[in-house]
Amino acid sequence: MGNEAENISQKILDTYKEKTPGSMAHQELAGRYLPGGDTRSATYFSPYPVYMERGRGCYLYDADGNQYLDMLGNYTSLIHGHAQPAIVEAIREQADNGTVFGAVGAIQYRHAEHLCNRIPSMDMIRYCNSGTEATLFVIRAARAFTGRDGIIKIDGGYHGGHDLAEVNNVPDIATDGPPRASVHAGVPASVLQDVQVVPFNELTAVATILEKDADRIAAIILEPVLGAGGVILPQDGYLAGLRELADRFKILLIFDEVITLRLSTGGMQKLTGVMPDLTSLGKIIGGGLPAGAFGGRADIMAIFDPAHPRAITHSGTFNAANMVMAAGLCALTALDQPAIDRINSLGERLKKGFHNAFQETGVRGLVSGIGSLNQVHWCDDPPQNARDAARALAGAGELPGLLHLELMNRGIYSAKRGMFVISTPMTGEEIDKTVAAFAGTLARLKPYIADRYPQLVV
Ligand SMILES: Cc1ncc(COP(=O)(O)O)c(C=O)c1O
């Protein structure tokens, strides 16, 4: 590495360490009890993550008192930011009366009624505690209803941490043809017997599987906008094409709207008019507390009714805990159309600002996404699937990590992988601040990029 490039990366690291000695001390203590000092792979980054102590509105404050604009929102779940007064009050009021009862409660069906009213395909719903559980149970529902075990999923589609969801949750970048299905350590290879993996945005791959194997397939599950795989939009006709294939071959279509519910009052299905049979939900529906849910067509969801002749068991000690329902209903009620329009347009402003920054600094890069969800990619051809995005990310090597650290040095907290998420407490001022920090960081990194990754310089 040239001297100038070396100096730039070292200086960024030094500044980070100078600003965050308290976090470094915490990390040492945490490492004694938590493997790697963390309890969630996604929140770790090198040299050590910041320890946040407080959040208010769209700002976070770390162990050293540094303030950060929160462009992560706990990975899209905190749509109203931190400690939103009405949500805090709803939590406090419910906490005063007990957090969870091991019994049904009216707040549960009120929350369910709210979701069913806003999500077009949602006739009935069941609750759980996370998006992971939501996708686990939505798949179980599809299998129980159809009597088949096979599932089609997307290469690089992210549905949480259960065995089936782990299959190609990181895309296959090693091959060029159809993605090879694989699992990570700890997941039995036997799970692959029932999963077939297809690239996002390719209808023919799905059709080919169904022509051969439809009578073994219960459902196809996908995020209608690929999330962790790169915030990639479906091409025109892709979702409608999947609906048509599902109908033709009599399998179920499942949308995982754990992230995308935020895009409209009724998620991507409402935006596109393409109705899935089943939907999984999480993140924003708990108002900042842990929540998940799944639901859809009444004839499918009826299988969870204890009076159903083939009823399947669905339990969970904290399912629809009253305090979560109270916070969630408050958050969802506040997330009306004007609120969604506002954050979506702030997201578009951010996207435009980042695009300008790439152009002005002469670095190859773009921003994908929609509305309040944005993702930086280090390439100039928009990625169409998770493999495209992962290859661009791999090609940028250490650069995304350095950009992430330097943005933190400048008071912006985002996902290390380059995702920027808008929340309702933000205004144009926060967006402009983020764009300025991004443009300044890119300009600072330009000589480093020219030295290490010359292919990214225009
Ligand atoms: C689309 C999608 N589905 C499921 C999950 C899993 O949700 P959780 O982390 O609540 O288990 C996530 C989490 O990021 C997600 O993005």
Tab-separated table of C-alpha atoms and ligand atoms in Angstrom:
chain	number	residue	atom	x	y	z
A	1	MET	CA	0.000	0.000	0.000
A	2	GLY	CA	1.280	3.489	-0.840
A	3	ASN	CA	2.261	5.783	2.050
A	4	GLU	CA	-0.626	8.181	1.590
A	5	ALA	CA	-3.193	5.365	1.562
A	6	GLU	CA	-1.597	3.812	4.635
A	7	ASN	CA	-1.693	7.178	6.442
A	8	ILE	CA	-5.356	7.709	5.618
A	9	SER	CA	-6.508	4.340	6.934
A	10	GLN	CA	-4.277	4.569	10.034
A	11	LYS	CA	-5.515	8.076	10.831
A	12	ILE	CA	-9.153	6.979	10.589
A	13	LEU	CA	-8.484	4.101	12.954
A	14	ASP	CA	-6.517	6.312	15.370
A	15	THR	CA	-9.293	8.920	15.459
A	16	TYR	CA	-11.866	6.218	16.166
A	17	LYS	CA	-9.807	4.878	19.066
A	18	GLU	CA	-9.137	8.375	20.447
A	19	LYS	CA	-12.872	9.110	20.467
A	20	THR	CA	-13.984	5.811	22.012
A	21	PRO	CA	-11.712	4.710	24.905
A	22	GLY	CA	-14.794	3.935	27.021
A	23	SER	CA	-16.078	1.520	24.398
A	24	MET	CA	-12.695	-0.178	24.190
A	25	ALA	CA	-12.740	-0.707	27.972
A	26	HIS	CA	-16.268	-2.137	27.772
A	27	GLN	CA	-15.218	-4.475	24.983
A	28	GLU	CA	-12.459	-5.916	27.146
A	29	LEU	CA	-14.905	-6.622	29.970
A	30	ALA	CA	-17.583	-7.972	27.620
A	31	GLY	CA	-15.110	-10.390	26.060
A	32	ARG	CA	-14.850	-12.226	29.377
A	33	TYR	CA	-18.466	-13.320	29.216
A	34	LEU	CA	-19.713	-12.895	25.664
A	35	PRO	CA	-17.824	-14.632	22.848
A	36	GLY	CA	-16.135	-11.832	20.915
A	37	GLY	CA	-17.634	-9.393	23.418
A	38	ASP	CA	-20.916	-9.413	21.533
A	39	THR	CA	-24.177	-11.297	21.366
A	40	ARG	CA	-25.230	-10.572	17.815
A	41	SER	CA	-22.996	-11.055	14.777
A	42	ALA	CA	-24.423	-8.048	12.939
A	43	THR	CA	-23.507	-5.480	15.599
A	44	TYR	CA	-19.824	-6.410	15.746
A	45	PHE	CA	-17.224	-4.520	13.748
A	46	SER	CA	-13.485	-4.118	13.953
A	47	PRO	CA	-11.525	-2.894	15.919
A	48	TYR	CA	-14.398	-2.979	18.447
A	49	PRO	CA	-17.971	-1.701	18.321
A	50	VAL	CA	-19.132	1.397	20.182
A	51	TYR	CA	-21.102	0.858	23.345
A	52	MET	CA	-24.246	2.915	23.162
A	53	GLU	CA	-25.711	4.149	26.414
A	54	ARG	CA	-28.674	6.278	25.476
A	55	GLY	CA	-30.945	7.060	22.562
A	56	ARG	CA	-33.337	9.930	21.996
A	57	GLY	CA	-35.168	10.713	18.791
A	58	CYS	CA	-32.802	9.921	15.923
A	59	TYR	CA	-29.648	10.316	18.038
A	60	LEU	CA	-27.547	7.826	19.993
A	61	TYR	CA	-24.965	8.574	22.705
A	62	ASP	CA	-22.040	6.272	23.431
A	63	ALA	CA	-20.038	5.427	26.547
A	64	ASP	CA	-17.745	8.418	25.900
A	65	GLY	CA	-20.599	10.858	25.408
A	66	ASN	CA	-20.181	11.009	21.612
A	67	GLN	CA	-23.383	11.767	19.746
A	68	TYR	CA	-24.321	9.838	16.598
A	69	LEU	CA	-27.116	10.344	14.134
A	70	ASP	CA	-28.738	6.903	14.067
A	71	MET	CA	-28.987	5.842	10.424
A	72	LEU	CA	-29.399	2.199	11.430
A	73	GLY	CA	-32.504	2.262	13.642
A	74	ASN	CA	-31.688	-1.180	15.075
A	75	TYR	CA	-31.607	-2.601	11.564
A	76	THR	CA	-34.816	-0.871	10.406
A	77	SER	CA	-36.949	-1.685	13.449
A	78	LEU	CA	-36.986	1.720	15.220
A	79	ILE	CA	-39.058	3.638	12.725
A	80	HIS	CA	-39.897	6.327	15.298
A	81	GLY	CA	-36.364	6.522	16.670
A	82	HIS	CA	-35.559	6.214	20.367
A	83	ALA	CA	-37.732	6.919	23.385
A	84	GLN	CA	-40.598	8.373	21.379
A	85	PRO	CA	-42.757	9.923	24.133
A	86	ALA	CA	-46.097	8.291	23.181
A	87	ILE	CA	-44.496	4.848	22.912
A	88	VAL	CA	-42.654	5.311	26.211
A	89	GLU	CA	-45.970	6.245	27.806
A	90	ALA	CA	-47.721	3.186	26.324
A	91	ILE	CA	-44.946	0.945	27.667
A	92	ARG	CA	-45.000	2.607	31.073
A	93	GLU	CA	-48.762	2.324	31.360
A	94	GLN	CA	-48.732	-1.365	30.416
A	95	ALA	CA	-45.716	-2.090	32.672
A	96	ASP	CA	-47.632	-0.589	35.569
A	97	ASN	CA	-50.367	-3.131	34.945
A	98	GLY	CA	-48.138	-6.130	34.231
A	99	THR	CA	-46.017	-6.958	31.211
A	100	VAL	CA	-47.420	-10.361	30.195
A	101	PHE	CA	-50.065	-12.592	31.706
A	102	GLY	CA	-49.942	-16.092	30.260
A	103	ALA	CA	-53.498	-15.404	29.123
A	104	VAL	CA	-55.222	-13.714	26.215
A	105	GLY	CA	-55.889	-9.983	26.296
A	106	ALA	CA	-57.844	-7.461	24.261
A	107	ILE	CA	-54.694	-5.560	23.232
A	108	GLN	CA	-53.691	-8.649	21.206
A	109	TYR	CA	-56.722	-8.668	18.924
A	110	ARG	CA	-56.634	-4.879	18.665
A	111	HIS	CA	-53.071	-5.075	17.379
A	112	ALA	CA	-54.123	-7.929	15.055
A	113	GLU	CA	-57.123	-5.945	13.795
A	114	HIS	CA	-54.831	-2.998	13.057
A	115	LEU	CA	-52.408	-5.134	11.043
A	116	CYS	CA	-55.193	-6.944	9.179
A	117	ASN	CA	-56.730	-3.595	8.266
A	118	ARG	CA	-53.511	-2.218	6.863
A	119	ILE	CA	-52.059	-5.271	5.084
A	120	PRO	CA	-54.261	-6.234	2.128
A	121	SER	CA	-53.708	-10.028	2.141
A	122	MET	CA	-53.806	-10.399	5.926
A	123	ASP	CA	-57.092	-12.021	7.005
A	124	MET	CA	-55.772	-13.558	10.204
A	125	ILE	CA	-52.588	-13.373	12.176
A	126	ARG	CA	-50.551	-15.071	14.894
A	127	TYR	CA	-47.778	-13.582	17.016
A	128	CYS	CA	-44.302	-14.676	18.053
A	129	ASN	CA	-41.182	-12.928	19.326
A	130	SER	CA	-38.947	-12.282	16.342
A	131	GLY	CA	-38.739	-12.270	12.575
A	132	THR	CA	-36.857	-15.564	12.812
A	133	GLU	CA	-39.811	-17.225	14.494
A	134	ALA	CA	-42.197	-15.552	12.082
A	135	THR	CA	-40.509	-17.119	9.058
A	136	LEU	CA	-40.170	-20.456	10.845
A	137	PHE	CA	-43.903	-20.567	11.529
A	138	VAL	CA	-44.992	-19.146	8.208
A	139	ILE	CA	-43.107	-21.981	6.510
A	140	ARG	CA	-44.651	-24.480	8.903
A	141	ALA	CA	-48.095	-23.121	8.069
A	142	ALA	CA	-47.416	-23.541	4.339
A	143	ARG	CA	-46.194	-27.091	4.828
A	144	ALA	CA	-49.095	-28.071	7.066
A	145	PHE	CA	-51.637	-26.566	4.662
A	146	THR	CA	-50.220	-28.114	1.493
A	147	GLY	CA	-48.955	-31.365	3.008
A	148	ARG	CA	-45.635	-30.856	1.177
A	149	ASP	CA	-42.168	-30.159	2.575
A	150	GLY	CA	-40.298	-28.463	-0.290
A	151	ILE	CA	-39.492	-24.749	-0.102
A	152	ILE	CA	-37.987	-22.465	-2.730
A	153	LYS	CA	-35.918	-19.616	-1.337
A	154	ILE	CA	-33.777	-16.849	-2.747
A	155	ASP	CA	-29.970	-16.925	-2.918
A	156	GLY	CA	-28.913	-14.332	-0.332
A	157	GLY	CA	-32.464	-13.993	0.988
A	158	TYR	CA	-32.404	-13.338	4.731
A	159	HIS	CA	-35.132	-14.794	6.937
A	160	GLY	CA	-33.411	-15.073	10.320
A	161	GLY	CA	-31.509	-17.858	12.025
A	162	HIS	CA	-33.488	-21.123	11.947
A	163	ASP	CA	-32.088	-24.046	9.986
A	164	LEU	CA	-33.994	-23.567	6.735
A	165	ALA	CA	-33.459	-19.797	6.784
A	166	GLU	CA	-29.709	-20.359	7.052
A	167	VAL	CA	-29.596	-21.972	3.613
A	168	ASN	CA	-27.767	-19.462	1.349
A	169	ASN	CA	-28.594	-16.543	3.632
A	170	VAL	CA	-25.204	-15.444	2.334
A	171	PRO	CA	-25.234	-15.735	-1.456
A	172	ASP	CA	-23.101	-18.154	-3.385
A	173	ILE	CA	-20.395	-16.026	-5.023
A	174	ALA	CA	-18.067	-18.915	-5.751
A	175	THR	CA	-19.910	-20.145	-8.843
A	176	ASP	CA	-21.196	-18.396	-11.938
A	177	GLY	CA	-24.164	-20.529	-12.860
A	178	PRO	CA	-27.216	-21.316	-10.759
A	179	PRO	CA	-26.451	-20.773	-7.062
A	180	ARG	CA	-25.374	-23.882	-5.171
A	181	ALA	CA	-27.354	-24.499	-1.996
A	182	SER	CA	-25.281	-24.779	1.157
A	183	VAL	CA	-25.502	-24.330	4.921
A	184	HIS	CA	-23.139	-23.020	7.578
A	185	ALA	CA	-21.534	-24.960	10.421
A	186	GLY	CA	-24.090	-26.217	12.904
A	187	VAL	CA	-26.920	-26.590	10.399
A	188	PRO	CA	-27.567	-30.175	9.281
A	189	ALA	CA	-26.992	-30.755	5.586
A	190	SER	CA	-30.243	-32.762	5.604
A	191	VAL	CA	-32.124	-29.451	5.519
A	192	LEU	CA	-30.974	-29.099	1.897
A	193	GLN	CA	-33.180	-32.034	0.885
A	194	ASP	CA	-36.195	-29.750	1.135
A	195	VAL	CA	-34.828	-26.414	-0.085
A	196	GLN	CA	-34.119	-25.199	-3.585
A	197	VAL	CA	-32.347	-21.896	-4.082
A	198	VAL	CA	-32.955	-19.434	-6.919
A	199	PRO	CA	-31.493	-15.997	-7.724
A	200	PHE	CA	-33.647	-12.952	-6.989
A	201	ASN	CA	-35.266	-11.413	-10.070
A	202	GLU	CA	-35.125	-14.590	-12.189
A	203	LEU	CA	-38.526	-16.056	-12.937
A	204	THR	CA	-37.214	-18.764	-15.232
A	205	ALA	CA	-35.264	-20.410	-12.405
A	206	VAL	CA	-38.483	-20.750	-10.408
A	207	ALA	CA	-40.456	-22.004	-13.408
A	208	THR	CA	-37.821	-24.658	-14.116
A	209	ILE	CA	-38.053	-26.048	-10.579
A	210	LEU	CA	-41.836	-26.019	-10.587
A	211	GLU	CA	-42.123	-27.743	-13.962
A	212	LYS	CA	-40.125	-30.622	-12.527
A	213	ASP	CA	-41.003	-30.675	-8.852
A	214	ALA	CA	-44.190	-28.708	-8.102
A	215	ASP	CA	-45.893	-31.616	-6.358
A	216	ARG	CA	-43.126	-31.610	-3.720
A	217	ILE	CA	-43.105	-27.838	-3.161
A	218	ALA	CA	-45.178	-26.123	-0.486
A	219	ALA	CA	-44.142	-22.522	-1.112
A	220	ILE	CA	-41.685	-19.964	-2.318
A	221	ILE	CA	-40.570	-17.495	0.329
A	222	LEU	CA	-38.910	-14.186	-0.494
A	223	GLU	CA	-38.428	-10.652	0.675
A	224	PRO	CA	-40.258	-8.525	-1.909
A	225	VAL	CA	-37.301	-6.144	-1.683
A	226	LEU	CA	-34.104	-8.055	-0.940
A	227	GLY	CA	-32.938	-6.623	2.407
A	228	ALA	CA	-29.681	-7.921	3.879
A	229	GLY	CA	-28.844	-9.147	0.366
A	230	GLY	CA	-28.394	-5.531	-0.767
A	231	VAL	CA	-31.742	-3.633	-0.619
A	232	ILE	CA	-32.485	-4.659	-4.189
A	233	LEU	CA	-35.798	-3.928	-5.854
A	234	PRO	CA	-37.810	-6.480	-7.795
A	235	GLN	CA	-37.747	-5.858	-11.533
A	236	ASP	CA	-41.049	-4.890	-13.144
A	237	GLY	CA	-43.262	-7.941	-13.361
A	238	TYR	CA	-41.113	-10.154	-11.113
A	239	LEU	CA	-43.483	-10.306	-8.134
A	240	ALA	CA	-46.541	-10.603	-10.390
A	241	GLY	CA	-44.736	-13.344	-12.296
A	242	LEU	CA	-44.141	-15.266	-9.079
A	243	ARG	CA	-47.817	-14.911	-8.201
A	244	GLU	CA	-48.749	-16.292	-11.580
A	245	LEU	CA	-46.326	-19.235	-11.239
A	246	ALA	CA	-47.559	-19.994	-7.717
A	247	ASP	CA	-51.153	-20.088	-8.973
A	248	ARG	CA	-50.327	-22.128	-12.057
A	249	PHE	CA	-48.401	-24.757	-10.078
A	250	LYS	CA	-50.604	-24.558	-6.956
A	251	ILE	CA	-47.942	-23.625	-4.460
A	252	LEU	CA	-48.099	-20.821	-1.900
A	253	LEU	CA	-46.414	-17.452	-2.245
A	254	ILE	CA	-44.916	-16.092	0.983
A	255	PHE	CA	-43.692	-12.523	1.349
A	256	ASP	CA	-41.273	-11.889	4.185
A	257	GLU	CA	-42.187	-8.276	4.956
A	258	VAL	CA	-40.187	-8.090	8.188
A	259	ILE	CA	-38.342	-5.085	6.741
A	260	THR	CA	-40.585	-3.931	3.909
A	261	LEU	CA	-43.759	-3.318	5.913
A	262	ARG	CA	-42.343	0.177	6.559
A	263	LEU	CA	-42.499	1.107	2.859
A	264	SER	CA	-46.245	1.766	2.807
A	265	THR	CA	-49.140	1.371	5.216
A	266	GLY	CA	-49.448	-2.204	3.963
A	267	GLY	CA	-45.895	-3.094	2.935
A	268	MET	CA	-44.665	-3.982	-0.543
A	269	GLN	CA	-47.813	-5.953	-1.280
A	270	LYS	CA	-49.851	-2.777	-0.994
A	271	LEU	CA	-47.342	-0.802	-3.059
A	272	THR	CA	-47.209	-3.346	-5.877
A	273	GLY	CA	-50.707	-4.834	-5.701
A	274	VAL	CA	-49.243	-8.358	-5.715
A	275	MET	CA	-50.866	-10.392	-2.948
A	276	PRO	CA	-49.021	-13.233	-1.234
A	277	ASP	CA	-50.878	-16.100	0.444
A	278	LEU	CA	-48.899	-15.657	3.646
A	279	THR	CA	-46.732	-12.909	5.114
A	280	SER	CA	-44.144	-12.783	7.886
A	281	LEU	CA	-43.636	-9.631	9.949
A	282	GLY	CA	-41.331	-8.330	12.665
A	283	LYS	CA	-39.219	-5.270	13.486
A	284	ILE	CA	-41.533	-2.200	13.486
A	285	ILE	CA	-44.647	-4.043	14.682
A	286	GLY	CA	-43.321	-4.155	18.270
A	287	GLY	CA	-42.705	-0.416	18.640
A	288	GLY	CA	-39.073	-1.076	19.596
A	289	LEU	CA	-39.739	-4.219	21.646
A	290	PRO	CA	-39.108	-7.772	20.354
A	291	ALA	CA	-41.941	-8.972	18.149
A	292	GLY	CA	-42.821	-11.149	15.203
A	293	ALA	CA	-46.026	-12.176	13.486
A	294	PHE	CA	-47.231	-14.199	10.536
A	295	GLY	CA	-50.539	-14.464	8.808
A	296	GLY	CA	-52.516	-14.287	5.612
A	297	ARG	CA	-55.382	-16.195	4.041
A	298	ALA	CA	-58.043	-17.231	6.535
A	299	ASP	CA	-58.324	-20.758	5.110
A	300	ILE	CA	-54.595	-21.330	5.718
A	301	MET	CA	-54.396	-19.637	9.110
A	302	ALA	CA	-57.407	-21.664	10.304
A	303	ILE	CA	-54.956	-24.506	10.849
A	304	PHE	CA	-53.811	-22.726	14.028
A	305	ASP	CA	-57.331	-22.730	15.475
A	306	PRO	CA	-57.321	-25.298	18.307
A	307	ALA	CA	-60.773	-26.416	17.094
A	308	HIS	CA	-59.417	-27.285	13.644
A	309	PRO	CA	-59.441	-31.066	13.033
A	310	ARG	CA	-55.753	-30.950	11.989
A	311	ALA	CA	-54.756	-28.092	14.297
A	312	ILE	CA	-51.021	-27.505	14.612
A	313	THR	CA	-49.391	-26.370	17.807
A	314	HIS	CA	-48.031	-22.884	18.015
A	315	SER	CA	-46.874	-21.709	21.410
A	316	GLY	CA	-44.427	-19.202	22.827
A	317	THR	CA	-44.153	-17.963	26.397
A	318	PHE	CA	-43.993	-14.331	25.376
A	319	ASN	CA	-46.128	-14.419	22.203
A	320	ALA	CA	-48.010	-11.117	21.908
A	321	ALA	CA	-46.837	-9.987	25.343
A	322	ASN	CA	-49.119	-7.176	26.410
A	323	MET	CA	-46.352	-4.635	26.727
A	324	VAL	CA	-45.066	-5.409	23.221
A	325	MET	CA	-48.582	-5.146	21.806
A	326	ALA	CA	-49.157	-1.804	23.530
A	327	ALA	CA	-45.884	-0.350	22.230
A	328	GLY	CA	-46.449	-1.822	18.778
A	329	LEU	CA	-49.995	-0.564	18.392
A	330	CYS	CA	-48.912	2.914	19.446
A	331	ALA	CA	-46.025	2.870	16.931
A	332	LEU	CA	-48.142	1.553	14.067
A	333	THR	CA	-50.933	4.039	14.707
A	334	ALA	CA	-48.412	6.877	14.496
A	335	LEU	CA	-47.076	5.437	11.235
A	336	ASP	CA	-49.796	6.809	8.993
A	337	GLN	CA	-49.569	7.659	5.301
A	338	PRO	CA	-48.203	11.208	5.787
A	339	ALA	CA	-45.476	9.877	8.122
A	340	ILE	CA	-44.512	7.208	5.581
A	341	ASP	CA	-44.547	9.703	2.690
A	342	ARG	CA	-42.267	11.992	4.662
A	343	ILE	CA	-39.596	9.406	5.514
A	344	ASN	CA	-39.737	7.970	2.000
A	345	SER	CA	-39.072	11.397	0.510
A	346	LEU	CA	-36.225	11.993	2.988
A	347	GLY	CA	-34.816	8.668	1.790
A	348	GLU	CA	-34.965	9.843	-1.820
A	349	ARG	CA	-33.154	13.047	-0.821
A	350	LEU	CA	-30.410	10.971	0.810
A	351	LYS	CA	-30.113	8.774	-2.257
A	352	LYS	CA	-29.744	11.785	-4.562
A	353	GLY	CA	-27.130	13.326	-2.236
A	354	PHE	CA	-25.062	10.130	-2.134
A	355	HIS	CA	-25.254	9.775	-5.931
A	356	ASN	CA	-23.967	13.333	-6.306
A	357	ALA	CA	-21.151	12.592	-3.870
A	358	PHE	CA	-20.054	9.604	-5.954
A	359	GLN	CA	-20.134	11.676	-9.126
A	360	GLU	CA	-18.339	14.657	-7.664
A	361	THR	CA	-15.510	12.575	-6.184
A	362	GLY	CA	-15.203	10.380	-9.263
A	363	VAL	CA	-15.660	7.129	-7.360
A	364	ARG	CA	-17.698	4.283	-8.825
A	365	GLY	CA	-20.662	3.679	-6.583
A	366	LEU	CA	-24.415	3.865	-6.393
A	367	VAL	CA	-27.277	3.672	-3.943
A	368	SER	CA	-30.036	1.106	-4.316
A	369	GLY	CA	-33.247	0.974	-2.359
A	370	ILE	CA	-36.647	2.504	-2.059
A	371	GLY	CA	-38.098	5.189	0.182
A	372	SER	CA	-36.673	5.045	3.683
A	373	LEU	CA	-34.300	2.139	2.880
A	374	ASN	CA	-30.995	2.831	1.120
A	375	GLN	CA	-27.887	0.790	0.448
A	376	VAL	CA	-24.485	1.856	-0.893
A	377	HIS	CA	-22.892	-0.394	-3.506
A	378	TRP	CA	-19.325	-0.151	-4.828
A	379	CYS	CA	-20.102	-0.608	-8.520
A	380	ASP	CA	-21.805	1.314	-11.299
A	381	ASP	CA	-24.172	-1.358	-12.604
A	382	PRO	CA	-27.181	-1.673	-10.304
A	383	PRO	CA	-27.083	-5.144	-8.670
A	384	GLN	CA	-30.035	-7.326	-9.650
A	385	ASN	CA	-29.541	-10.003	-7.021
A	386	ALA	CA	-27.589	-10.741	-3.856
A	387	ARG	CA	-24.687	-12.325	-5.733
A	388	ASP	CA	-24.118	-9.121	-7.734
A	389	ALA	CA	-24.195	-7.097	-4.515
A	390	ALA	CA	-21.910	-9.467	-2.595
A	391	ARG	CA	-19.358	-9.501	-5.410
A	392	ALA	CA	-19.274	-5.707	-5.510
A	393	LEU	CA	-18.869	-5.641	-1.726
A	394	ALA	CA	-16.070	-8.221	-1.815
A	395	GLY	CA	-14.360	-6.250	-4.595
A	396	ALA	CA	-14.294	-3.187	-2.341
A	397	GLY	CA	-12.327	-5.125	0.304
A	398	GLU	CA	-11.546	-2.959	3.352
A	399	LEU	CA	-13.221	0.137	1.938
A	400	PRO	CA	-16.772	-0.291	3.355
A	401	GLY	CA	-15.308	-0.867	6.824
A	402	LEU	CA	-13.171	2.269	6.610
A	403	LEU	CA	-16.068	4.343	5.313
A	404	HIS	CA	-18.174	3.076	8.193
A	405	LEU	CA	-15.522	4.018	10.794
A	406	GLU	CA	-14.911	7.455	9.306
A	407	LEU	CA	-18.645	8.136	9.241
A	408	MET	CA	-18.708	7.264	12.930
A	409	ASN	CA	-15.806	9.652	13.487
A	410	ARG	CA	-18.067	12.253	11.872
A	411	GLY	CA	-21.055	11.318	14.038
A	412	ILE	CA	-23.058	9.062	11.708
A	413	TYR	CA	-24.009	5.536	12.822
A	414	SER	CA	-24.984	3.219	9.958
A	415	ALA	CA	-24.801	-0.476	9.116
A	416	LYS	CA	-21.267	-1.546	8.343
A	417	ARG	CA	-22.535	-3.102	5.150
A	418	GLY	CA	-23.612	0.347	3.943
A	419	MET	CA	-27.313	0.506	4.736
A	420	PHE	CA	-28.862	3.872	5.681
A	421	VAL	CA	-32.343	3.885	7.183
A	422	ILE	CA	-34.623	6.861	7.781
A	423	SER	CA	-36.795	7.286	10.880
A	424	THR	CA	-39.666	9.680	11.564
A	425	PRO	CA	-37.792	12.024	13.978
A	426	MET	CA	-35.427	12.977	11.119
A	427	THR	CA	-35.786	16.147	9.094
A	428	GLY	CA	-34.045	17.465	6.001
A	429	GLU	CA	-31.334	18.766	8.321
A	430	GLU	CA	-30.309	15.242	9.371
A	431	ILE	CA	-30.312	14.063	5.773
A	432	ASP	CA	-28.123	16.954	4.661
A	433	LYS	CA	-25.778	16.308	7.571
A	434	THR	CA	-25.459	12.667	6.509
A	435	VAL	CA	-24.906	13.560	2.867
A	436	ALA	CA	-22.201	16.091	3.842
A	437	ALA	CA	-20.471	13.509	6.064
A	438	PHE	CA	-20.676	10.920	3.287
A	439	ALA	CA	-19.304	13.310	0.648
A	440	GLY	CA	-16.515	14.450	2.990
A	441	THR	CA	-15.601	10.854	3.805
A	442	LEU	CA	-15.542	9.832	0.167
A	443	ALA	CA	-13.293	12.791	-0.702
A	444	ARG	CA	-10.969	11.906	2.178
A	445	LEU	CA	-10.832	8.276	1.038
A	446	LYS	CA	-10.267	9.072	-2.651
A	447	PRO	CA	-6.441	8.738	-2.577
A	448	TYR	CA	-6.811	5.511	-0.579
A	449	ILE	CA	-9.303	4.167	-3.111
A	450	ALA	CA	-7.052	5.184	-6.023
A	451	ASP	CA	-4.168	3.287	-4.430
A	452	ARG	CA	-5.940	0.159	-3.179
A	453	TYR	CA	-8.964	-0.175	-5.468
A	454	PRO	CA	-8.099	1.707	-8.686
A	455	GLN	CA	-10.927	-0.071	-10.505
A	456	LEU	CA	-13.325	2.007	-8.394
A	457	VAL	CA	-11.974	5.326	-9.642
A	458	VAL	CA	-13.719	6.759	-12.682
B	1	LIG	C1	-36.465	-9.971	5.975
B	1	LIG	C2	-36.111	-10.492	7.341
B	1	LIG	N1	-36.720	-11.586	7.798
B	1	LIG	C3	-36.467	-12.087	9.019
B	1	LIG	C4	-35.539	-11.478	9.847
B	1	LIG	C5	-35.264	-12.043	11.201
B	1	LIG	O1	-35.798	-11.198	12.175
B	1	LIG	P1	-35.241	-11.228	13.672
B	1	LIG	O2	-33.879	-10.621	13.645
B	1	LIG	O3	-36.246	-10.415	14.436
B	1	LIG	O4	-35.219	-12.650	14.106
B	1	LIG	C6	-34.884	-10.328	9.415
B	1	LIG	C7	-33.903	-9.647	10.281
B	1	LIG	O5	-33.180	-8.771	9.905
B	1	LIG	C8	-35.161	-9.826	8.113
B	1	LIG	O6	-34.539	-8.752	7.638
